[in-house]
Amino acid sequence: MKHLGYTRGCQQPNHLLLTPDTFVRAPLPGMQKATATVHAAPRLGARFTEYSAEFEPDGTLGDTPLQRFIYVLDGGLRFTCPHFREDLLAGDYVYMPAGAAHSVCALETTRALVIEKPYQDLPGATAPASFRGSLGRAVSQPLMGDPEVQVRPLLPDSPQFDFALNSMTFAPGASLPMVEIHVMEHGLLMLDGGGIYRLGDCWHPVAAGDFIWMAPYCPQWFCAVGKTPAQYLIYKDWNRHAD
Ligand code: UGY
Ligand code: MN
């Protein structure tokens, strides 16, 4: 018996908060020496899949017909595709378009965040090519002129991409400048620090390791609480008409 059944984890019609104490690990097809905690998936109502993959040394991911984004949280992954081969360490990431052959093999005990999504064509635009990047090289910009809230886009600013993935860092006490209510959905992983997340009509204390899914139009606001900055990685659908 743990905490008499208490958890901060919470599911509501317009959002989901998953705290690490609620994570249930299971292998996905094709995974070897690895497990996944699936945070968001179509059965939740999301139009993408986001999961944390945990690898033993030499662990691998299975194939996917979908576009795939992999961000290394800690440890190291050897990534191989026809265009490049690279050892990815914490903060490094790769993007692979739908159907692109690639393989991933853990160099040591490793955790990575994985996003998979069917690609939504845009008439007149070609699908993006594979690429690699690193959080440390992503250019930071203030959110709506506030230097205390820094946004680092991890994907190129191009209509080819049907989603965006940003790092957001809040100085202690800094907050989103407004309660946002928008058509895009979000998948969010807290990387550092913590604070209060308003989601719909709930105010949740959140901390590093938590995952949040926000449905389209879910009212959202965040304020960093504590003596260290809060940082999260946030997914949103992007560059496409709403349907
Ligand atoms: O990009 C966004 O919509 C972002 N500002 N949302 C959020 O942090 N909840
Ligand atoms: Mn938002």
Tab-separated table of C-alpha atoms and ligand atoms in Angstrom:
chain	number	residue	atom	x	y	z
A	1	MET	CA	0.000	0.000	0.000
A	2	LYS	CA	1.462	3.341	-1.022
A	3	HIS	CA	0.260	6.761	0.178
A	4	LEU	CA	-3.239	5.323	0.839
A	5	GLY	CA	-4.081	5.538	-2.883
A	6	TYR	CA	-3.001	9.177	-3.285
A	7	THR	CA	-1.374	10.498	-6.449
A	8	ARG	CA	-1.107	13.887	-8.160
A	9	GLY	CA	-1.793	11.990	-11.405
A	10	CYS	CA	-5.179	12.970	-12.791
A	11	GLN	CA	-7.308	12.367	-15.882
A	12	GLN	CA	-9.927	14.872	-16.971
A	13	PRO	CA	-11.836	15.114	-20.261
A	14	ASN	CA	-9.594	17.973	-21.445
A	15	HIS	CA	-6.240	17.051	-19.888
A	16	LEU	CA	-4.118	14.287	-18.397
A	17	LEU	CA	-1.398	14.659	-15.759
A	18	LEU	CA	0.844	11.605	-15.446
A	19	THR	CA	3.254	11.623	-12.519
A	20	PRO	CA	6.181	9.163	-12.408
A	21	ASP	CA	4.585	7.135	-9.575
A	22	THR	CA	1.784	6.168	-12.007
A	23	PHE	CA	4.004	5.104	-14.929
A	24	VAL	CA	3.414	1.571	-16.176
A	25	ARG	CA	6.179	0.233	-18.400
A	26	ALA	CA	5.635	-2.260	-21.244
A	27	PRO	CA	7.532	-3.136	-24.415
A	28	LEU	CA	6.156	-1.881	-27.729
A	29	PRO	CA	6.346	-4.168	-30.795
A	30	GLY	CA	9.937	-4.538	-31.989
A	31	MET	CA	11.533	-3.151	-28.813
A	32	GLN	CA	14.347	-5.226	-27.403
A	33	LYS	CA	15.881	-4.701	-23.975
A	34	ALA	CA	13.642	-1.652	-23.691
A	35	THR	CA	10.243	-0.607	-22.384
A	36	ALA	CA	7.882	2.264	-23.040
A	37	THR	CA	5.631	4.346	-20.843
A	38	VAL	CA	3.056	5.630	-23.300
A	39	HIS	CA	1.991	9.079	-22.154
A	40	ALA	CA	-0.332	10.126	-24.967
A	41	ALA	CA	-1.849	8.100	-27.788
A	42	PRO	CA	-4.874	8.199	-30.119
A	43	ARG	CA	-6.972	6.174	-27.657
A	44	LEU	CA	-6.670	9.121	-25.251
A	45	GLY	CA	-7.977	11.477	-27.931
A	46	ALA	CA	-4.516	12.675	-29.005
A	47	ARG	CA	-3.546	12.769	-32.675
A	48	PHE	CA	0.017	11.759	-31.892
A	49	THR	CA	1.809	9.240	-29.713
A	50	GLU	CA	4.378	10.315	-27.115
A	51	TYR	CA	6.256	7.910	-24.871
A	52	SER	CA	9.319	7.612	-22.694
A	53	ALA	CA	11.551	4.745	-23.780
A	54	GLU	CA	13.899	3.183	-21.227
A	55	PHE	CA	16.752	1.129	-22.645
A	56	GLU	CA	19.197	-1.342	-21.179
A	57	PRO	CA	22.631	-1.280	-22.847
A	58	ASP	CA	22.155	-2.522	-26.483
A	59	GLY	CA	18.403	-1.941	-26.228
A	60	THR	CA	16.591	-1.038	-29.447
A	61	LEU	CA	13.359	0.499	-30.757
A	62	GLY	CA	11.124	-1.243	-33.292
A	63	ASP	CA	10.254	0.235	-36.693
A	64	THR	CA	7.423	2.650	-37.319
A	65	PRO	CA	5.645	3.725	-40.520
A	66	LEU	CA	5.081	7.151	-38.881
A	67	GLN	CA	7.330	10.195	-38.660
A	68	ARG	CA	9.412	9.918	-35.498
A	69	PHE	CA	11.217	12.381	-33.214
A	70	ILE	CA	13.647	11.071	-30.583
A	71	TYR	CA	15.104	13.257	-27.787
A	72	VAL	CA	17.708	11.757	-25.445
A	73	LEU	CA	16.929	12.536	-21.787
A	74	ASP	CA	19.950	10.755	-20.339
A	75	GLY	CA	22.459	8.102	-21.396
A	76	GLY	CA	23.356	7.650	-25.068
A	77	LEU	CA	21.914	6.202	-28.290
A	78	ARG	CA	23.716	5.152	-31.451
A	79	PHE	CA	21.468	6.335	-34.273
A	80	THR	CA	21.926	5.054	-37.825
A	81	CYS	CA	20.081	6.023	-41.021
A	82	PRO	CA	21.133	6.114	-44.690
A	83	HIS	CA	22.154	9.788	-44.376
A	84	PHE	CA	24.113	9.805	-41.124
A	85	ARG	CA	25.220	7.843	-38.126
A	86	GLU	CA	25.561	9.637	-34.836
A	87	ASP	CA	25.917	9.001	-31.124
A	88	LEU	CA	23.201	11.034	-29.399
A	89	LEU	CA	23.748	12.168	-25.809
A	90	ALA	CA	21.463	14.021	-23.373
A	91	GLY	CA	19.829	16.973	-25.149
A	92	ASP	CA	20.512	15.602	-28.654
A	93	TYR	CA	17.635	14.707	-30.933
A	94	VAL	CA	16.751	13.376	-34.398
A	95	TYR	CA	13.770	13.732	-36.701
A	96	MET	CA	12.868	11.038	-39.226
A	97	PRO	CA	10.135	11.490	-41.856
A	98	ALA	CA	7.430	8.848	-42.245
A	99	GLY	CA	8.765	5.566	-43.571
A	100	ALA	CA	12.486	6.514	-43.374
A	101	ALA	CA	14.682	3.533	-42.491
A	102	HIS	CA	16.676	3.979	-39.284
A	103	SER	CA	17.858	2.102	-36.235
A	104	VAL	CA	18.566	3.014	-32.638
A	105	CYS	CA	20.803	1.141	-30.207
A	106	ALA	CA	21.502	2.170	-26.607
A	107	LEU	CA	25.171	2.691	-25.736
A	108	GLU	CA	24.348	2.428	-22.013
A	109	THR	CA	21.310	2.622	-19.755
A	110	THR	CA	19.321	5.361	-21.468
A	111	ARG	CA	16.039	7.245	-21.357
A	112	ALA	CA	14.589	8.986	-24.395
A	113	LEU	CA	11.395	10.806	-25.288
A	114	VAL	CA	9.778	9.601	-28.519
A	115	ILE	CA	7.015	11.256	-30.559
A	116	GLU	CA	5.352	9.455	-33.469
A	117	LYS	CA	2.700	10.972	-35.695
A	118	PRO	CA	1.092	10.239	-39.081
A	119	TYR	CA	2.308	12.945	-41.471
A	120	GLN	CA	-0.326	15.405	-42.632
A	121	ASP	CA	0.469	16.466	-46.220
A	122	LEU	CA	0.379	20.100	-47.207
A	123	PRO	CA	-0.520	20.660	-50.881
A	124	GLY	CA	2.503	22.152	-52.658
A	125	ALA	CA	4.999	21.288	-49.875
A	126	THR	CA	7.379	18.355	-49.830
A	127	ALA	CA	7.775	16.252	-46.692
A	128	PRO	CA	10.745	17.225	-44.470
A	129	ALA	CA	14.050	15.376	-44.639
A	130	SER	CA	15.676	13.646	-41.671
A	131	PHE	CA	17.907	15.798	-39.476
A	132	ARG	CA	19.636	15.883	-36.109
A	133	GLY	CA	20.011	18.683	-33.600
A	134	SER	CA	20.879	19.539	-30.044
A	135	LEU	CA	19.069	21.597	-27.416
A	136	GLY	CA	22.347	23.405	-26.686
A	137	ARG	CA	22.470	24.703	-30.281
A	138	ALA	CA	18.799	25.727	-30.510
A	139	VAL	CA	18.297	29.508	-30.633
A	140	SER	CA	16.474	30.959	-27.626
A	141	GLN	CA	13.955	33.771	-27.848
A	142	PRO	CA	11.840	35.562	-25.201
A	143	LEU	CA	8.121	34.735	-25.144
A	144	MET	CA	6.111	37.850	-26.092
A	145	GLY	CA	9.030	40.074	-25.062
A	146	ASP	CA	9.474	38.566	-21.564
A	147	PRO	CA	13.173	37.636	-21.091
A	148	GLU	CA	12.189	35.499	-18.054
A	149	VAL	CA	10.385	33.022	-20.328
A	150	GLN	CA	12.654	31.629	-23.037
A	151	VAL	CA	11.465	29.505	-25.965
A	152	ARG	CA	13.791	27.307	-28.003
A	153	PRO	CA	12.209	25.708	-31.108
A	154	LEU	CA	13.811	22.317	-31.828
A	155	LEU	CA	12.363	21.921	-35.341
A	156	PRO	CA	13.052	24.252	-38.283
A	157	ASP	CA	10.545	27.033	-38.881
A	158	SER	CA	9.115	25.535	-42.083
A	159	PRO	CA	5.538	24.732	-43.167
A	160	GLN	CA	6.840	21.294	-44.141
A	161	PHE	CA	6.564	20.293	-40.468
A	162	ASP	CA	3.076	19.453	-39.200
A	163	PHE	CA	4.129	19.746	-35.564
A	164	ALA	CA	6.385	21.900	-33.398
A	165	LEU	CA	8.522	20.862	-30.454
A	166	ASN	CA	9.789	23.639	-28.187
A	167	SER	CA	11.809	23.896	-25.012
A	168	MET	CA	10.361	26.487	-22.628
A	169	THR	CA	12.345	27.767	-19.637
A	170	PHE	CA	10.802	29.917	-16.879
A	171	ALA	CA	12.862	31.880	-14.370
A	172	PRO	CA	11.670	31.337	-10.765
A	173	GLY	CA	8.349	33.183	-10.393
A	174	ALA	CA	7.895	33.711	-14.160
A	175	SER	CA	4.650	32.666	-15.802
A	176	LEU	CA	2.850	32.404	-19.126
A	177	PRO	CA	1.646	35.945	-19.879
A	178	MET	CA	-1.973	34.843	-20.351
A	179	VAL	CA	-4.318	31.919	-19.913
A	180	GLU	CA	-4.081	30.296	-23.338
A	181	ILE	CA	-7.076	28.641	-24.968
A	182	HIS	CA	-6.216	27.391	-28.454
A	183	VAL	CA	-7.067	24.851	-31.100
A	184	MET	CA	-3.693	23.051	-30.888
A	185	GLU	CA	-3.205	20.135	-28.502
A	186	HIS	CA	-0.052	19.729	-26.387
A	187	GLY	CA	2.163	16.945	-25.057
A	188	LEU	CA	4.466	18.301	-22.321
A	189	LEU	CA	7.311	16.717	-20.367
A	190	MET	CA	8.661	18.624	-17.350
A	191	LEU	CA	12.448	18.446	-17.515
A	192	ASP	CA	13.447	20.610	-14.559
A	193	GLY	CA	12.025	22.513	-11.629
A	194	GLY	CA	8.315	22.805	-11.047
A	195	GLY	CA	5.398	25.081	-10.478
A	196	ILE	CA	1.647	25.347	-10.781
A	197	TYR	CA	-0.120	24.341	-14.002
A	198	ARG	CA	-3.648	25.534	-14.510
A	199	LEU	CA	-5.410	23.049	-16.794
A	200	GLY	CA	-9.122	23.557	-17.407
A	201	ASP	CA	-10.605	24.211	-13.971
A	202	CYS	CA	-7.779	22.466	-12.030
A	203	TRP	CA	-4.595	23.982	-10.592
A	204	HIS	CA	-1.960	21.225	-10.404
A	205	PRO	CA	1.412	21.318	-8.624
A	206	VAL	CA	3.864	19.845	-11.166
A	207	ALA	CA	7.499	18.753	-10.994
A	208	ALA	CA	10.309	17.389	-13.167
A	209	GLY	CA	9.359	13.990	-14.596
A	210	ASP	CA	5.635	14.788	-14.968
A	211	PHE	CA	3.872	14.500	-18.320
A	212	ILE	CA	0.819	16.544	-19.354
A	213	TRP	CA	-1.525	16.146	-22.306
A	214	MET	CA	-3.729	19.131	-23.080
A	215	ALA	CA	-6.676	18.654	-25.417
A	216	PRO	CA	-7.512	21.322	-28.008
A	217	TYR	CA	-9.021	24.374	-26.295
A	218	CYS	CA	-7.941	23.263	-22.795
A	219	PRO	CA	-7.413	26.508	-20.785
A	220	GLN	CA	-3.744	26.523	-19.719
A	221	TRP	CA	-1.423	28.678	-17.649
A	222	PHE	CA	1.855	27.973	-15.850
A	223	CYS	CA	3.886	29.722	-13.159
A	224	ALA	CA	7.335	28.495	-12.055
A	225	VAL	CA	7.597	28.060	-8.291
A	226	GLY	CA	10.843	27.395	-6.429
A	227	LYS	CA	14.389	28.710	-6.455
A	228	THR	CA	15.498	27.142	-9.726
A	229	PRO	CA	14.177	27.628	-13.285
A	230	ALA	CA	11.435	25.346	-14.586
A	231	GLN	CA	11.875	23.808	-18.017
A	232	TYR	CA	9.631	21.707	-20.206
A	233	LEU	CA	9.533	20.228	-23.694
A	234	ILE	CA	6.228	20.899	-25.390
A	235	TYR	CA	4.697	19.398	-28.530
A	236	LYS	CA	1.929	21.046	-30.526
A	237	ASP	CA	0.289	20.404	-33.879
A	238	TRP	CA	1.363	23.219	-36.158
A	239	ASN	CA	1.264	24.624	-39.714
A	240	ARG	CA	-1.981	22.872	-40.742
A	241	HIS	CA	-5.634	23.834	-41.093
A	242	ALA	CA	-7.822	22.864	-38.158
A	243	ASP	CA	-10.276	20.092	-38.952
B	1	UGY	O1	3.175	27.209	-27.586
B	1	UGY	C1	2.307	27.228	-26.729
B	1	UGY	O2	1.103	27.153	-26.997
B	1	UGY	C2	2.745	27.321	-25.265
B	1	UGY	N1	2.957	28.701	-24.902
B	1	UGY	N2	1.795	26.676	-24.385
B	1	UGY	C3	2.103	26.371	-23.100
B	1	UGY	O3	3.243	26.595	-22.664
B	1	UGY	N3	1.168	25.734	-22.380
B	2	MN	MN	-0.239	26.449	-25.416
